[in-house]
mmCIF file of C-alpha atoms in Angstrom:
data_model
loop_
_atom_site.group_PDB
_atom_site.id
_atom_site.type_symbol
_atom_site.label_atom_id
_atom_site.label_comp_id
_atom_site.label_asym_id
_atom_site.label_seq_id
_atom_site.Cartn_x
_atom_site.Cartn_y
_atom_site.Cartn_z
ATOM 1 C CA UNK A 1 247.422 182.205 187.062
ATOM 2 C CA UNK A 2 248.423 184.120 190.148
ATOM 3 C CA UNK A 3 248.561 187.879 190.760
ATOM 4 C CA UNK A 4 246.257 190.739 189.912
ATOM 5 C CA UNK A 5 245.195 191.822 186.430
ATOM 6 C CA UNK A 6 244.550 195.477 185.941
ATOM 7 C CA UNK A 7 242.647 197.040 183.027
ATOM 8 C CA UNK A 8 242.743 200.796 182.346
ATOM 9 C CA UNK A 9 240.335 202.308 179.835
ATOM 10 C CA UNK A 10 239.632 205.731 178.421
ATOM 11 C CA UNK A 11 236.250 207.250 177.752
ATOM 12 C CA UNK A 12 234.292 207.438 174.541
ATOM 13 C CA UNK A 13 232.919 210.679 173.109
ATOM 14 C CA UNK A 14 230.221 210.164 170.493
ATOM 15 C CA UNK A 15 229.334 212.999 168.195
ATOM 16 C CA UNK A 16 226.186 211.528 166.573
ATOM 17 C CA UNK A 17 224.623 208.804 164.512
ATOM 18 C CA UNK A 18 224.412 208.679 160.680
ATOM 19 C CA UNK A 19 220.775 207.530 160.787
ATOM 20 C CA UNK A 20 217.996 206.329 163.033
ATOM 21 C CA UNK A 21 216.512 203.863 160.484
ATOM 22 C CA UNK A 22 216.105 201.107 159.284
ATOM 23 C CA UNK A 23 215.092 199.506 162.598
ATOM 24 C CA UNK A 24 217.235 196.613 163.671
ATOM 25 C CA UNK A 25 220.273 197.673 161.685
ATOM 26 C CA UNK A 26 223.301 199.593 162.970
ATOM 27 C CA UNK A 27 223.069 203.405 162.686
ATOM 28 C CA UNK A 28 226.838 203.941 162.888
ATOM 29 C CA UNK A 29 228.348 207.234 163.906
ATOM 30 C CA UNK A 30 231.547 208.970 164.761
ATOM 31 C CA UNK A 31 233.489 209.570 167.929
ATOM 32 C CA UNK A 32 236.864 209.420 169.668
ATOM 33 C CA UNK A 33 238.579 208.178 172.760
ATOM 34 C CA UNK A 34 239.924 210.484 175.514
ATOM 35 C CA UNK A 35 242.208 209.633 178.352
ATOM 36 C CA UNK A 36 239.783 210.618 181.149
ATOM 37 C CA UNK A 37 237.586 209.688 182.896
ATOM 38 C CA UNK A 38 238.422 206.000 182.744
ATOM 39 C CA UNK A 39 237.880 202.767 184.499
ATOM 40 C CA UNK A 40 240.610 201.076 186.421
ATOM 41 C CA UNK A 41 239.412 197.513 187.041
ATOM 42 C CA UNK A 42 241.415 194.878 188.931
ATOM 43 C CA UNK A 43 240.638 191.094 188.842
ATOM 44 C CA UNK A 44 242.134 187.987 190.348
ATOM 45 C CA UNK A 45 241.354 184.356 191.043
ATOM 46 C CA UNK A 46 239.416 183.694 194.238
ATOM 47 C CA UNK A 47 238.668 180.407 195.956
ATOM 48 C CA UNK A 48 234.928 180.052 196.512
ATOM 49 C CA UNK A 49 232.733 182.298 194.413
ATOM 50 C CA UNK A 50 232.841 185.474 192.341
ATOM 51 C CA UNK A 51 233.281 188.629 194.358
ATOM 52 C CA UNK A 52 232.786 192.245 193.316
ATOM 53 C CA UNK A 53 234.098 195.201 195.290
ATOM 54 C CA UNK A 54 232.177 198.146 193.767
ATOM 55 C CA UNK A 55 229.078 200.217 194.211
ATOM 56 C CA UNK A 56 225.789 198.264 193.986
ATOM 57 C CA UNK A 57 225.053 199.644 190.531
ATOM 58 C CA UNK A 58 228.463 198.716 189.155
ATOM 59 C CA UNK A 59 228.512 195.388 190.942
ATOM 60 C CA UNK A 60 225.251 194.449 189.212
ATOM 61 C CA UNK A 61 226.627 195.391 185.779
ATOM 62 C CA UNK A 62 229.888 193.482 186.340
ATOM 63 C CA UNK A 63 227.952 190.417 187.414
ATOM 64 C CA UNK A 64 225.874 190.622 184.233
ATOM 65 C CA UNK A 65 228.971 190.968 182.035
ATOM 66 C CA UNK A 66 230.752 188.111 183.788
ATOM 67 C CA UNK A 67 227.767 185.881 183.039
ATOM 68 C CA UNK A 68 227.916 186.891 179.395
ATOM 69 C CA UNK A 69 231.604 186.117 179.099
ATOM 70 C CA UNK A 70 231.159 182.689 180.780
ATOM 71 C CA UNK A 71 228.362 181.864 178.391
ATOM 72 C CA UNK A 72 230.571 182.730 175.454
ATOM 73 C CA UNK A 73 233.425 180.634 176.864
ATOM 74 C CA UNK A 74 231.314 177.604 176.058
ATOM 75 C CA UNK A 75 231.193 178.417 172.416
ATOM 76 C CA UNK A 76 233.721 176.447 170.323
ATOM 77 C CA UNK A 77 235.032 179.470 168.350
ATOM 78 C CA UNK A 78 236.007 181.529 171.423
ATOM 79 C CA UNK A 79 239.022 179.572 172.390
ATOM 80 C CA UNK A 80 240.260 177.113 174.989
ATOM 81 C CA UNK A 81 241.165 177.887 178.537
ATOM 82 C CA UNK A 82 243.869 176.200 180.562
ATOM 83 C CA UNK A 83 241.798 177.138 183.557
ATOM 84 C CA UNK A 84 238.216 176.234 184.501
ATOM 85 C CA UNK A 85 235.954 178.764 182.749
ATOM 86 C CA UNK A 86 233.685 178.652 185.752
ATOM 87 C CA UNK A 87 236.561 179.348 188.166
ATOM 88 C CA UNK A 88 235.589 182.165 190.542
ATOM 89 C CA UNK A 89 237.058 185.637 189.919
ATOM 90 C CA UNK A 90 237.137 188.669 192.161
ATOM 91 C CA UNK A 91 236.818 192.168 190.769
ATOM 92 C CA UNK A 92 237.521 195.574 192.232
ATOM 93 C CA UNK A 93 236.727 199.005 190.781
ATOM 94 C CA UNK A 94 239.546 201.436 191.537
ATOM 95 C CA UNK A 95 238.401 204.297 189.257
ATOM 96 C CA UNK A 96 235.191 204.751 187.388
ATOM 97 C CA UNK A 97 233.478 206.529 184.561
ATOM 98 C CA UNK A 98 230.264 208.171 185.670
ATOM 99 C CA UNK A 99 227.237 206.448 184.145
ATOM 100 C CA UNK A 100 224.764 208.054 181.699
ATOM 101 C CA UNK A 101 226.801 211.185 181.073
ATOM 102 C CA UNK A 102 227.797 210.609 177.445
ATOM 103 C CA UNK A 103 231.115 208.836 178.123
ATOM 104 C CA UNK A 104 230.155 205.303 177.048
ATOM 105 C CA UNK A 105 230.734 203.791 180.427
ATOM 106 C CA UNK A 106 228.772 200.601 179.806
ATOM 107 C CA UNK A 107 230.817 199.514 176.822
ATOM 108 C CA UNK A 108 234.120 200.329 178.440
ATOM 109 C CA UNK A 109 233.222 198.403 181.585
ATOM 110 C CA UNK A 110 231.870 195.411 179.582
ATOM 111 C CA UNK A 111 235.091 194.968 177.627
ATOM 112 C CA UNK A 112 237.242 195.726 180.620
ATOM 113 C CA UNK A 113 235.585 192.788 182.375
ATOM 114 C CA UNK A 114 236.068 190.578 179.275
ATOM 115 C CA UNK A 115 239.770 191.602 178.948
ATOM 116 C CA UNK A 116 240.395 190.937 182.657
ATOM 117 C CA UNK A 117 238.759 187.475 182.472
ATOM 118 C CA UNK A 118 240.846 186.706 179.371
ATOM 119 C CA UNK A 119 244.026 187.168 181.444
ATOM 120 C CA UNK A 120 242.791 185.719 184.693
ATOM 121 C CA UNK A 121 241.432 182.516 183.071
ATOM 122 C CA UNK A 122 244.171 182.386 180.463
ATOM 123 C CA UNK A 123 241.789 182.322 177.503
ATOM 124 C CA UNK A 124 242.663 183.437 173.978
ATOM 125 C CA UNK A 125 240.713 185.266 172.827
ATOM 126 C CA UNK A 126 237.704 186.264 174.877
ATOM 127 C CA UNK A 127 236.931 189.622 173.339
ATOM 128 C CA UNK A 128 237.024 188.326 169.782
ATOM 129 C CA UNK A 129 234.097 185.977 170.437
ATOM 130 C CA UNK A 130 232.074 187.740 173.127
ATOM 131 C CA UNK A 131 228.683 189.212 172.566
ATOM 132 C CA UNK A 132 228.127 191.464 175.552
ATOM 133 C CA UNK A 133 225.159 193.277 174.042
ATOM 134 C CA UNK A 134 227.244 196.388 173.105
ATOM 135 C CA UNK A 135 227.493 198.267 169.862
ATOM 136 C CA UNK A 136 224.114 197.367 168.495
ATOM 137 C CA UNK A 137 223.482 200.894 167.218
ATOM 138 C CA UNK A 138 227.090 202.113 166.956
ATOM 139 C CA UNK A 139 230.377 200.360 167.463
ATOM 140 C CA UNK A 140 232.407 203.488 168.238
ATOM 141 C CA UNK A 141 233.000 202.606 171.875
ATOM 142 C CA UNK A 142 233.686 198.961 171.155
ATOM 143 C CA UNK A 143 236.377 199.750 168.523
ATOM 144 C CA UNK A 144 237.675 202.592 170.708
ATOM 145 C CA UNK A 145 238.264 200.218 173.607
ATOM 146 C CA UNK A 146 240.473 198.044 171.474
ATOM 147 C CA UNK A 147 242.390 200.631 169.417
ATOM 148 C CA UNK A 148 241.595 204.238 170.620
ATOM 149 C CA UNK A 149 241.692 207.147 168.267
ATOM 150 C CA UNK A 150 238.916 208.659 166.071
ATOM 151 C CA UNK A 151 236.466 206.024 164.975
ATOM 152 C CA UNK A 152 234.039 206.073 162.042
ATOM 153 C CA UNK A 153 231.290 203.444 161.995
ATOM 154 C CA UNK A 154 229.405 203.781 158.697
ATOM 155 C CA UNK A 155 226.580 201.577 160.014
ATOM 156 C CA UNK A 156 223.987 200.376 157.493
ATOM 157 C CA UNK A 157 225.745 202.437 154.765
ATOM 158 C CA UNK A 158 228.570 199.890 154.469
ATOM 159 C CA UNK A 159 228.310 197.966 151.273
ATOM 160 C CA UNK A 160 230.842 195.216 151.122
ATOM 161 C CA UNK A 161 232.632 194.126 154.279
ATOM 162 C CA UNK A 162 233.256 194.945 157.935
ATOM 163 C CA UNK A 163 236.594 196.493 156.882
ATOM 164 C CA UNK A 164 234.791 199.144 154.855
ATOM 165 C CA UNK A 165 232.220 199.756 157.582
ATOM 166 C CA UNK A 166 234.763 200.870 160.219
ATOM 167 C CA UNK A 167 237.696 203.270 159.977
ATOM 168 C CA UNK A 168 240.170 204.468 162.597
ATOM 169 C CA UNK A 169 242.522 207.451 162.650
ATOM 170 C CA UNK A 170 244.947 208.939 165.177
ATOM 171 C CA UNK A 171 244.045 212.320 166.715
ATOM 172 C CA UNK A 172 246.834 214.885 166.756
ATOM 173 C CA UNK A 173 248.378 214.641 170.241
ATOM 174 C CA UNK A 174 248.567 218.378 170.816
ATOM 175 C CA UNK A 175 244.851 218.743 170.619
ATOM 176 C CA UNK A 176 242.757 218.855 173.760
ATOM 177 C CA UNK A 177 239.087 218.424 174.675
ATOM 178 C CA UNK A 178 237.405 220.493 177.331
ATOM 179 C CA UNK A 179 234.607 218.566 178.953
ATOM 180 C CA UNK A 180 231.581 220.290 180.529
ATOM 181 C CA UNK A 181 229.390 217.839 182.395
ATOM 182 C CA UNK A 182 226.325 219.523 183.959
ATOM 183 C CA UNK A 183 225.424 218.240 187.418
ATOM 184 C CA UNK A 184 222.122 216.486 187.878
ATOM 185 C CA UNK A 185 220.321 213.703 186.148
ATOM 186 C CA UNK A 186 222.049 211.699 183.414
ATOM 187 C CA UNK A 187 220.866 211.069 179.872
ATOM 188 C CA UNK A 188 218.388 208.359 178.940
ATOM 189 C CA UNK A 189 219.532 204.776 179.040
ATOM 190 C CA UNK A 190 217.993 201.333 178.705
ATOM 191 C CA UNK A 191 214.246 201.321 178.196
ATOM 192 C CA UNK A 192 214.134 205.163 178.254
ATOM 193 C CA UNK A 193 216.732 205.291 175.453
ATOM 194 C CA UNK A 194 214.751 202.759 173.383
ATOM 195 C CA UNK A 195 211.548 204.709 173.856
ATOM 196 C CA UNK A 196 213.321 207.852 172.747
ATOM 197 C CA UNK A 197 214.457 206.237 169.465
ATOM 198 C CA UNK A 198 210.928 204.838 168.881
ATOM 199 C CA UNK A 199 209.480 208.332 169.281
ATOM 200 C CA UNK A 200 211.783 209.797 166.670
ATOM 201 C CA UNK A 201 210.778 209.979 162.944
ATOM 202 C CA UNK A 202 213.248 208.498 160.546
ATOM 203 C CA UNK A 203 216.223 210.752 159.781
ATOM 204 C CA UNK A 204 215.887 211.976 156.255
ATOM 205 C CA UNK A 205 218.122 210.701 153.480
ATOM 206 C CA UNK A 206 219.180 214.306 152.840
ATOM 207 C CA UNK A 207 220.368 214.664 156.494
ATOM 208 C CA UNK A 208 222.284 211.420 156.336
ATOM 209 C CA UNK A 209 224.022 212.529 153.099
ATOM 210 C CA UNK A 210 224.949 215.832 154.712
ATOM 211 C CA UNK A 211 226.527 214.054 157.724
ATOM 212 C CA UNK A 212 228.649 211.915 155.420
ATOM 213 C CA UNK A 213 229.637 215.096 153.617
ATOM 214 C CA UNK A 214 230.754 216.724 156.859
ATOM 215 C CA UNK A 215 232.860 213.632 157.584
ATOM 216 C CA UNK A 216 234.442 213.447 154.072
ATOM 217 C CA UNK A 217 235.063 217.124 153.459
ATOM 218 C CA UNK A 218 235.881 218.557 156.939
ATOM 219 C CA UNK A 219 236.403 216.007 159.704
ATOM 220 C CA UNK A 220 238.684 213.357 158.107
ATOM 221 C CA UNK A 221 240.762 215.859 156.046
ATOM 222 C CA UNK A 222 241.152 217.899 159.196
ATOM 223 C CA UNK A 223 242.494 214.865 161.019
ATOM 224 C CA UNK A 224 244.767 213.863 158.155
ATOM 225 C CA UNK A 225 246.249 217.317 157.725
ATOM 226 C CA UNK A 226 246.213 218.341 161.376
ATOM 227 C CA UNK A 227 243.967 221.198 160.372
ATOM 228 C CA UNK A 228 242.272 221.887 163.725
ATOM 229 C CA UNK A 229 239.690 224.508 162.530
ATOM 230 C CA UNK A 230 238.513 222.209 159.731
ATOM 231 C CA UNK A 231 238.147 219.274 162.054
ATOM 232 C CA UNK A 232 236.536 221.132 164.929
ATOM 233 C CA UNK A 233 234.154 222.982 162.612
ATOM 234 C CA UNK A 234 233.102 219.738 161.003
ATOM 235 C CA UNK A 235 232.496 218.101 164.396
ATOM 236 C CA UNK A 236 230.327 221.072 165.469
ATOM 237 C CA UNK A 237 228.380 221.096 162.220
ATOM 238 C CA UNK A 238 227.873 217.250 162.335
ATOM 239 C CA UNK A 239 226.766 217.339 165.955
ATOM 240 C CA UNK A 240 224.393 220.305 165.363
ATOM 241 C CA UNK A 241 222.642 218.570 162.511
ATOM 242 C CA UNK A 242 222.183 215.409 164.546
ATOM 243 C CA UNK A 243 221.000 217.479 167.497
ATOM 244 C CA UNK A 244 218.366 219.141 165.337
ATOM 245 C CA UNK A 245 216.937 215.703 164.582
ATOM 246 C CA UNK A 246 216.887 214.734 168.285
ATOM 247 C CA UNK A 247 215.663 218.135 169.473
ATOM 248 C CA UNK A 248 211.940 217.158 169.830
ATOM 249 C CA UNK A 249 212.802 214.540 172.520
ATOM 250 C CA UNK A 250 215.806 216.166 174.175
ATOM 251 C CA UNK A 251 214.574 219.730 174.426
ATOM 252 C CA UNK A 252 216.765 221.326 171.825
ATOM 253 C CA UNK A 253 219.893 220.840 169.706
ATOM 254 C CA UNK A 254 221.672 220.155 173.042
ATOM 255 C CA UNK A 255 219.928 218.237 175.763
ATOM 256 C CA UNK A 256 220.799 220.305 178.835
ATOM 257 C CA UNK A 257 219.863 224.043 179.143
ATOM 258 C CA UNK A 258 223.325 224.927 180.531
ATOM 259 C CA UNK A 259 224.900 223.478 177.349
ATOM 260 C CA UNK A 260 222.424 225.353 175.155
ATOM 261 C CA UNK A 261 223.280 228.608 176.855
ATOM 262 C CA UNK A 262 226.990 227.834 176.715
ATOM 263 C CA UNK A 263 226.868 227.134 172.970
ATOM 264 C CA UNK A 264 225.470 230.697 172.422
ATOM 265 C CA UNK A 265 228.187 232.219 174.657
ATOM 266 C CA UNK A 266 231.015 230.389 172.968
ATOM 267 C CA UNK A 267 229.883 231.499 169.519
ATOM 268 C CA UNK A 268 231.230 234.930 170.324
ATOM 269 C CA UNK A 269 234.678 233.614 171.417
ATOM 270 C CA UNK A 270 237.631 231.889 169.860
ATOM 271 C CA UNK A 271 236.148 228.568 170.967
ATOM 272 C CA UNK A 272 233.021 228.390 168.798
ATOM 273 C CA UNK A 273 233.027 224.621 168.511
ATOM 274 C CA UNK A 274 230.816 222.680 170.873
ATOM 275 C CA UNK A 275 229.381 219.147 170.618
ATOM 276 C CA UNK A 276 227.197 217.068 172.879
ATOM 277 C CA UNK A 277 228.448 213.569 173.505
ATOM 278 C CA UNK A 278 225.775 210.926 172.842
ATOM 279 C CA UNK A 279 222.620 211.710 174.838
ATOM 280 C CA UNK A 280 224.651 214.001 177.085
ATOM 281 C CA UNK A 281 224.367 215.785 179.283
ATOM 282 C CA UNK A 282 228.150 216.179 178.893
ATOM 283 C CA UNK A 283 229.474 218.324 176.029
ATOM 284 C CA UNK A 284 232.954 218.852 174.634
ATOM 285 C CA UNK A 285 234.764 221.868 173.225
ATOM 286 C CA UNK A 286 237.844 220.837 171.098
ATOM 287 C CA UNK A 287 240.909 223.042 171.552
ATOM 288 C CA UNK A 288 243.979 223.256 169.468
ATOM 289 C CA UNK A 289 246.491 223.137 172.330
ATOM 290 C CA UNK A 290 246.897 222.714 176.066
ATOM 291 C CA UNK A 291 247.235 226.491 176.390
ATOM 292 C CA UNK A 292 244.007 227.154 174.545
ATOM 293 C CA UNK A 293 242.233 224.548 176.677
ATOM 294 C CA UNK A 294 243.438 226.109 179.900
ATOM 295 C CA UNK A 295 242.275 229.519 178.680
ATOM 296 C CA UNK A 296 238.816 228.068 177.915
ATOM 297 C CA UNK A 297 238.700 226.535 181.360
ATOM 298 C CA UNK A 298 239.414 229.991 182.869
ATOM 299 C CA UNK A 299 236.689 231.486 180.723
ATOM 300 C CA UNK A 300 234.172 228.800 181.808
ATOM 301 C CA UNK A 301 235.039 229.244 185.464
ATOM 302 C CA UNK A 302 233.950 232.906 185.104
ATOM 303 C CA UNK A 303 230.589 231.844 183.615
ATOM 304 C CA UNK A 304 229.735 228.415 185.039
ATOM 305 C CA UNK A 305 229.843 227.744 188.818
ATOM 306 C CA UNK A 306 231.127 224.487 190.414
ATOM 307 C CA UNK A 307 227.552 223.969 191.559
ATOM 308 C CA UNK A 308 226.420 223.772 187.942
ATOM 309 C CA UNK A 309 228.949 221.473 186.191
ATOM 310 C CA UNK A 310 232.194 219.598 186.341
ATOM 311 C CA UNK A 311 234.796 220.858 183.857
ATOM 312 C CA UNK A 312 238.175 219.354 182.947
ATOM 313 C CA UNK A 313 240.663 218.968 180.099
ATOM 314 C CA UNK A 314 241.203 215.560 178.406
ATOM 315 C CA UNK A 315 243.821 214.362 175.918
ATOM 316 C CA UNK A 316 243.120 212.215 172.894
ATOM 317 C CA UNK A 317 243.811 208.553 173.530
ATOM 318 C CA UNK A 318 245.283 206.937 170.449
ATOM 319 C CA UNK A 319 245.719 203.462 171.894
ATOM 320 C CA UNK A 320 243.365 200.862 173.294
ATOM 321 C CA UNK A 321 242.795 199.992 176.916
ATOM 322 C CA UNK A 322 245.891 198.710 178.690
ATOM 323 C CA UNK A 323 246.047 195.360 180.511
ATOM 324 C CA UNK A 324 248.827 194.567 183.049
ATOM 325 C CA UNK A 325 249.527 191.837 185.455
ATOM 326 C CA UNK A 326 250.925 192.421 188.958
ATOM 327 C CA UNK A 327 252.407 189.536 190.815
ATOM 328 C CA UNK A 328 251.077 190.474 194.222
ATOM 329 C CA UNK A 329 248.254 189.374 196.463
ATOM 330 C CA UNK A 330 245.256 191.652 196.318
ATOM 331 C CA UNK A 331 244.276 193.479 199.516
ATOM 332 C CA UNK A 332 240.599 192.916 200.246
#
């Protein structure tokens, strides 16, 4: 197929896991998709060999994901291609999600590559059969890539089927999410992340039950009834309890000292809801409207300098990543 395929993703916010045990089983968790930051990935057929136009770090990850997709294309249940599965493909990163900040960049990039190859090689379906090494602890980002919205992954708690393990809801479109991303090193990933989990004691059954209670009594009813305070309060409570479990290895309920200080400051304002996303360091403050979010940004600008953190407003993303084809020759 000729032309350029372009995939646009959102970013994943993850508010915490339901458990850290038993080993080898999914821990689940809750999170939602926002419209920024996001990847814009372009792909097209090339003549000789795969080419990647991206930073060295992203180029290495894309190459890894391409190899995973090609391996799965050999499996009989993935689907048949009218093109050669080994046909060379070129990739270009136009926009990116910063790595190891709490935005789920690895999962979004992995499935962006898979979706692009699906179109470029004319395979149906790639994503349905691919194992790209994502979602082993929580599938929030994987499901968010496909459908957007607020995702619940019940993890090892599910009893009957995959349908009961996962649940998706729209997020009210008027709500906004103020992101505070402290500058400096990112959160743990790879081997460091695995070491962190190994150092943690098992989350207590009592804590897991409390997390499911926050979900059932505050977060989901808040979404269903567009009750912002109920939803945001539930997210903050859920995230705080998870943070208490991770505090011994991340330095506190929130991993970055700037976020810990900010949480105390916001408790005295009309924006008392703050949650760290995944390992951080980024945190999110839900807001009921665009106006409220802009007020919060103005407040933050008086207390946090540009040398300390990046701050911006994101919208909820209630749809999956978009894939389009442009019938034009790529400029390389």
